[in-house]
Tab-separated table of C-alpha atoms in Angstrom:
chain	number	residue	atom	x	y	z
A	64	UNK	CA	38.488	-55.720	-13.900
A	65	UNK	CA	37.369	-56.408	-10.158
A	66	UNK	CA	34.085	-56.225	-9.545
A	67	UNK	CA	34.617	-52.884	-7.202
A	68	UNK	CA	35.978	-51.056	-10.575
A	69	UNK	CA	33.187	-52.353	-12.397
A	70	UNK	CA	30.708	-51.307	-9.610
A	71	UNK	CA	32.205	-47.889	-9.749
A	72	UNK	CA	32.433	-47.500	-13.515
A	73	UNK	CA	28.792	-47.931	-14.038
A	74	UNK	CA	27.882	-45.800	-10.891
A	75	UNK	CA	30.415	-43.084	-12.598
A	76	UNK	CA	27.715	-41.597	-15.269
A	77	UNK	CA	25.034	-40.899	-12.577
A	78	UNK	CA	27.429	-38.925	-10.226
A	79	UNK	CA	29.001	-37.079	-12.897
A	80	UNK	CA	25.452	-36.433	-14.826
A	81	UNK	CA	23.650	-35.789	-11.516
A	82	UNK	CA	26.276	-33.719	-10.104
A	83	UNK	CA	25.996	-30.939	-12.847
A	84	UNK	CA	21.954	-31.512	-13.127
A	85	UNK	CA	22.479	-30.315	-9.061
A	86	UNK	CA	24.668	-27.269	-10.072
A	87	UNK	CA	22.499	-26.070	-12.774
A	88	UNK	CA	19.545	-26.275	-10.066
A	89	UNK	CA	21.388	-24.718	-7.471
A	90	UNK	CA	22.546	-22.426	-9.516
A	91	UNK	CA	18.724	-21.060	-11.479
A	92	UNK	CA	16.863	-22.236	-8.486
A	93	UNK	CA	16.702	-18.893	-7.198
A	94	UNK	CA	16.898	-16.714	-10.253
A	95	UNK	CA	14.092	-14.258	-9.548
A	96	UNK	CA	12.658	-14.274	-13.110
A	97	UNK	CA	11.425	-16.675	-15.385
A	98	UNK	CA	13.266	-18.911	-16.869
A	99	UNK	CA	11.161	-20.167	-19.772
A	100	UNK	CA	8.381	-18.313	-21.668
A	101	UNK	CA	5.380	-20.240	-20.047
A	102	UNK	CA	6.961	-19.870	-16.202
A	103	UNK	CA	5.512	-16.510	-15.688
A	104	UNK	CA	1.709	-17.126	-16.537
A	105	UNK	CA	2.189	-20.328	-14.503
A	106	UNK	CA	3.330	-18.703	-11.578
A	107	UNK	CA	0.328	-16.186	-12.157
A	108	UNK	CA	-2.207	-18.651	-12.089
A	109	UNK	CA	-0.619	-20.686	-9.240
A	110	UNK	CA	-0.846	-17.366	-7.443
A	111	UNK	CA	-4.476	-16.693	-8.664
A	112	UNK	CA	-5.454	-20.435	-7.200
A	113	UNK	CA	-3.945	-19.682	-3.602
A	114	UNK	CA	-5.966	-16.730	-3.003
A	115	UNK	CA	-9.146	-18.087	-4.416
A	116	UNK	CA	-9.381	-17.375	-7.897
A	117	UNK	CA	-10.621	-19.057	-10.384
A	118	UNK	CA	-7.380	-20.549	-12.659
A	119	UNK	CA	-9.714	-21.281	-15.692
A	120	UNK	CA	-11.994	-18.184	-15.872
A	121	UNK	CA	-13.901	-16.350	-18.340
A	122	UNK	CA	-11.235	-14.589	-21.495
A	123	UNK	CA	-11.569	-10.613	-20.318
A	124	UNK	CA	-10.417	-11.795	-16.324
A	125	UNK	CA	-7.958	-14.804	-17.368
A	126	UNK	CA	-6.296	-17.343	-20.305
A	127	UNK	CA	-5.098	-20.193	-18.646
A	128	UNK	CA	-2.925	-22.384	-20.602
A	129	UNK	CA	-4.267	-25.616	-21.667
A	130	UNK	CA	-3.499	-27.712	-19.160
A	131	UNK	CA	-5.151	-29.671	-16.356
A	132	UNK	CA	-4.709	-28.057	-12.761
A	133	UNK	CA	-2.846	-30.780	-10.355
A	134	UNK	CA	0.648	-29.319	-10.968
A	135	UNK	CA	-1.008	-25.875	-9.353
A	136	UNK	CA	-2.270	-27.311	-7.097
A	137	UNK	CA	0.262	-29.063	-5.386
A	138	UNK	CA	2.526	-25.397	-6.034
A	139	UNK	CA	-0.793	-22.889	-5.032
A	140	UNK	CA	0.256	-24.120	-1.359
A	141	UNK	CA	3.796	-22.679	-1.536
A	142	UNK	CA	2.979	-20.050	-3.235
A	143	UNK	CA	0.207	-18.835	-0.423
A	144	UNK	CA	3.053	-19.368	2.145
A	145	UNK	CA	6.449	-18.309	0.683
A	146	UNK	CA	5.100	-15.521	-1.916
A	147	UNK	CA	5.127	-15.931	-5.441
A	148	UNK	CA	8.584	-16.518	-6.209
A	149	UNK	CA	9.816	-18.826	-8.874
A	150	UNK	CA	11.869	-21.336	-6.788
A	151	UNK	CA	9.052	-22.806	-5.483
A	152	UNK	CA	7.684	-24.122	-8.581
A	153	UNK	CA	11.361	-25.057	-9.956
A	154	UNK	CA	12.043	-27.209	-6.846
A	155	UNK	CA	8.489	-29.038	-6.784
A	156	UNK	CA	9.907	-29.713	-10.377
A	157	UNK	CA	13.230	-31.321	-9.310
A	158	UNK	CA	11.467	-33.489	-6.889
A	159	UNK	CA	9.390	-34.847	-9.357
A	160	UNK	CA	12.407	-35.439	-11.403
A	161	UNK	CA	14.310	-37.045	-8.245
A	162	UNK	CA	11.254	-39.457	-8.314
A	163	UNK	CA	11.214	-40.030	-11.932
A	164	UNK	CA	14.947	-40.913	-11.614
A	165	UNK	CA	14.416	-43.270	-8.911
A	166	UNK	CA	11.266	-45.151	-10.307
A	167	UNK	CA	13.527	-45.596	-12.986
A	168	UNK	CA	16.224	-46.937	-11.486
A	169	UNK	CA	14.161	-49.571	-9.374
A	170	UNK	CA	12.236	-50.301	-12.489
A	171	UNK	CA	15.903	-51.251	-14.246
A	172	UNK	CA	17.002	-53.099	-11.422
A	173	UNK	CA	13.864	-55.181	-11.108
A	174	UNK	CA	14.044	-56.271	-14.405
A	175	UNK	CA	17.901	-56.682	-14.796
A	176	UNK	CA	18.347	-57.907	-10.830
A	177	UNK	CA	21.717	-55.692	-10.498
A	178	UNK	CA	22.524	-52.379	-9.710
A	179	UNK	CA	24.943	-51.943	-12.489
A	180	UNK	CA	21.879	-51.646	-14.943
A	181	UNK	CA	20.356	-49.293	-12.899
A	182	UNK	CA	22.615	-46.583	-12.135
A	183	UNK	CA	23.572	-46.552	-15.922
A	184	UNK	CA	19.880	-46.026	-16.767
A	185	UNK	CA	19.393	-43.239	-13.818
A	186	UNK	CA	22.487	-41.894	-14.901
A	187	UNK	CA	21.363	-41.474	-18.727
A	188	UNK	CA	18.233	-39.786	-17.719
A	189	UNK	CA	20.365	-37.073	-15.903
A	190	UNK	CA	22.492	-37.144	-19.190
A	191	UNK	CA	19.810	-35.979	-21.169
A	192	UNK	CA	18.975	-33.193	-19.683
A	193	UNK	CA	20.608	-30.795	-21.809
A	194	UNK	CA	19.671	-32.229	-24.863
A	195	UNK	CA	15.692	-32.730	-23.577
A	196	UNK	CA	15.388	-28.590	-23.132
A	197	UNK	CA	16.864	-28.377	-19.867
A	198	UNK	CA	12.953	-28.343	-18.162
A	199	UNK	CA	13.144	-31.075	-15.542
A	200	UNK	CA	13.755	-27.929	-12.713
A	201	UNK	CA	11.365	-25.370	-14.605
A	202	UNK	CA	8.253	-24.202	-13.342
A	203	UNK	CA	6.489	-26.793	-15.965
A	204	UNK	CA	4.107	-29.332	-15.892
A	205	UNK	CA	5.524	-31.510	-17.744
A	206	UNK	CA	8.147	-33.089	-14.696
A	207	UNK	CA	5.327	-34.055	-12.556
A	208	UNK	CA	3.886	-35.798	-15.392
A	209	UNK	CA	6.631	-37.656	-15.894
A	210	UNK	CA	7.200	-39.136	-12.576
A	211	UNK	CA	3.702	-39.631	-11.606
A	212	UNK	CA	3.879	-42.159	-15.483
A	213	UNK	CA	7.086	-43.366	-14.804
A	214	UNK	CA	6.154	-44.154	-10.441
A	215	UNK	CA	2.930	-45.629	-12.159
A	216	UNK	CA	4.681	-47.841	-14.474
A	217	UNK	CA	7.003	-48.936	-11.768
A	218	UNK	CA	3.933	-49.802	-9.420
A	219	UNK	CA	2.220	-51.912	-12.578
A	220	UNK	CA	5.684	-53.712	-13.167
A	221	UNK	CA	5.493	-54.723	-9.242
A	222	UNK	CA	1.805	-55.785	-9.074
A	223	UNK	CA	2.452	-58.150	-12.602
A	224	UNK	CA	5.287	-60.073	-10.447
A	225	UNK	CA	4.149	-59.681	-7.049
A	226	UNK	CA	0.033	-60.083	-7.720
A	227	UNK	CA	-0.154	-57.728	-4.594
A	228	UNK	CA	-3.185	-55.463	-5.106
A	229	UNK	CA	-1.794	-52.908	-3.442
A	230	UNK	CA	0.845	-52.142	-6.196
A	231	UNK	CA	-2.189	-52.646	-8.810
A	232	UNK	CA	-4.101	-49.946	-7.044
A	233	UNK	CA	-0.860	-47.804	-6.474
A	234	UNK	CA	-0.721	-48.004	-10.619
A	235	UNK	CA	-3.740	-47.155	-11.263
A	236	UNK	CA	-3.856	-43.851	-9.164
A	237	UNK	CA	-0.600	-42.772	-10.655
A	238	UNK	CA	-1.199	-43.984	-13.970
A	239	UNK	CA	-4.762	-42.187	-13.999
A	240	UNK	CA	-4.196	-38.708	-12.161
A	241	UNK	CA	-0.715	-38.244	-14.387
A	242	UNK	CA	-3.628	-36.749	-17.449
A	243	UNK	CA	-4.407	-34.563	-14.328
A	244	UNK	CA	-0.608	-33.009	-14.700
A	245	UNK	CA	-0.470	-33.234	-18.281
A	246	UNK	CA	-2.569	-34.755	-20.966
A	247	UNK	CA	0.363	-36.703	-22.271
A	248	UNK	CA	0.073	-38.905	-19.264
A	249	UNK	CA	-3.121	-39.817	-21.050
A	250	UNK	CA	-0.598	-42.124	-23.622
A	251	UNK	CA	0.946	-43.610	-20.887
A	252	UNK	CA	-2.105	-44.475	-19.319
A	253	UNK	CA	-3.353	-46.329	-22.561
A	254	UNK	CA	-0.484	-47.944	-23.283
A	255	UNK	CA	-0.462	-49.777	-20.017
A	256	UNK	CA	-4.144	-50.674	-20.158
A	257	UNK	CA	-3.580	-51.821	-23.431
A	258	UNK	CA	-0.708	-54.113	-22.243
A	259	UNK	CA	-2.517	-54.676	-19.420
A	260	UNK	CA	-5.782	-56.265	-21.943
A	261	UNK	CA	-3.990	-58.081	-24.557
A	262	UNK	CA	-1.081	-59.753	-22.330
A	263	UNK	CA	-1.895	-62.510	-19.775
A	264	UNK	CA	-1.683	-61.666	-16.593
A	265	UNK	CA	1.672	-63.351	-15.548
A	266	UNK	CA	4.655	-61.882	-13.755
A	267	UNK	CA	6.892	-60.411	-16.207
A	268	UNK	CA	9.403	-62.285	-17.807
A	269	UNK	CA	13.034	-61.738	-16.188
A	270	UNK	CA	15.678	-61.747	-18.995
């Protein structure tokens, strides 16, 4: 095999896995109800924060979900100036999961030093989707966790074999607002510290 097939061969899964994650988005982007059970409320308090009310409020007004208040307020914006629609919210969710994809990616390839490695591993995470709930395009908070983790990770991986502060304080800001999104962040967050404690601080090893 020439190394043009092989190049194409691993680059296959993430245009075949991509390209129907882009039709099912393109598709329920613009469906005018919700989606998902928890879509709704979300889009109710996102509306609530644009016009300056309170998200988390006393019972008899408002019951929030339990969940910390960056994803609304990075969608309250939209919201104030393209109406309360749903496709807001679904598209700030496929841009998180764009970013996600492509922390990934350089993560792989940093590690791995091809692009072979990399485009199988961004092309797996599109694979999932189906099987993961189909919520990386919902009006959910739990995509903009994900990528702010996974961009975090990426920027720790880079300051361990650069020693550039810069990527250090890039992880750290990602790393500690993703709780902010969603408290799961919060395990991401600790698992890095921890790694961060008990390992010495060396660049990573390349396999």
């Amino acid at each position: 095999m020439n190394r043009r097939a092989a190049h194409f061969l691993c680059l296959l899964p993430l245009i075949v896995f991509a390209g129907e994650v882009l039709y099912a988005f393109c598709f329920r982007v613009g469906y005018p109800f919700g989606l998902e059970w928890m879509e709704g409320d979300l889009l109710i308090a996102a509306h609530r924060l644009a016009h300056g009310q309170a998200v988390y409020s006393r019972p008899d007004q408002w019951i929030a979900y339990f969940y910390p208040p960056l994803y609304l307020i990075l969608w309250a914006p939209l919201v104030y100036f393209c109406g309360p629609a749903f496709w807001t919210g679904r598209l700030l969710s496929m841009l998180a999961s764009v970013v996600t994809c492509i922390a990934l990616g350089g993560f792989v390839r940093a590690r791995t030093g091809g692009w072979r490695p990399a485009w199988l591993a961004m092309g797996l995470f599109w694979g999932f989707y189906q099987y993961t709930g189909q919520w990386l395009d919902l009006c959910r908070v739990d995509a903009l966790m994900l990528a702010m983790a996974a961009a975090g990770i990426g920027a720790y991986a880079k300051s361990r074999n650069t020693g550039r502060m810069i990527w250090r304080v890039a992880s750290v800001l990602l790393l500690g607002s993703s709780p902010l999104a969603k408290q799961n962040g919060s395990a991401f967050l600790l698992a890095v510290g921890l790694f961060d404690m008990l390992v010495p601080s060396s660049p990573l090893p390349s396999p």
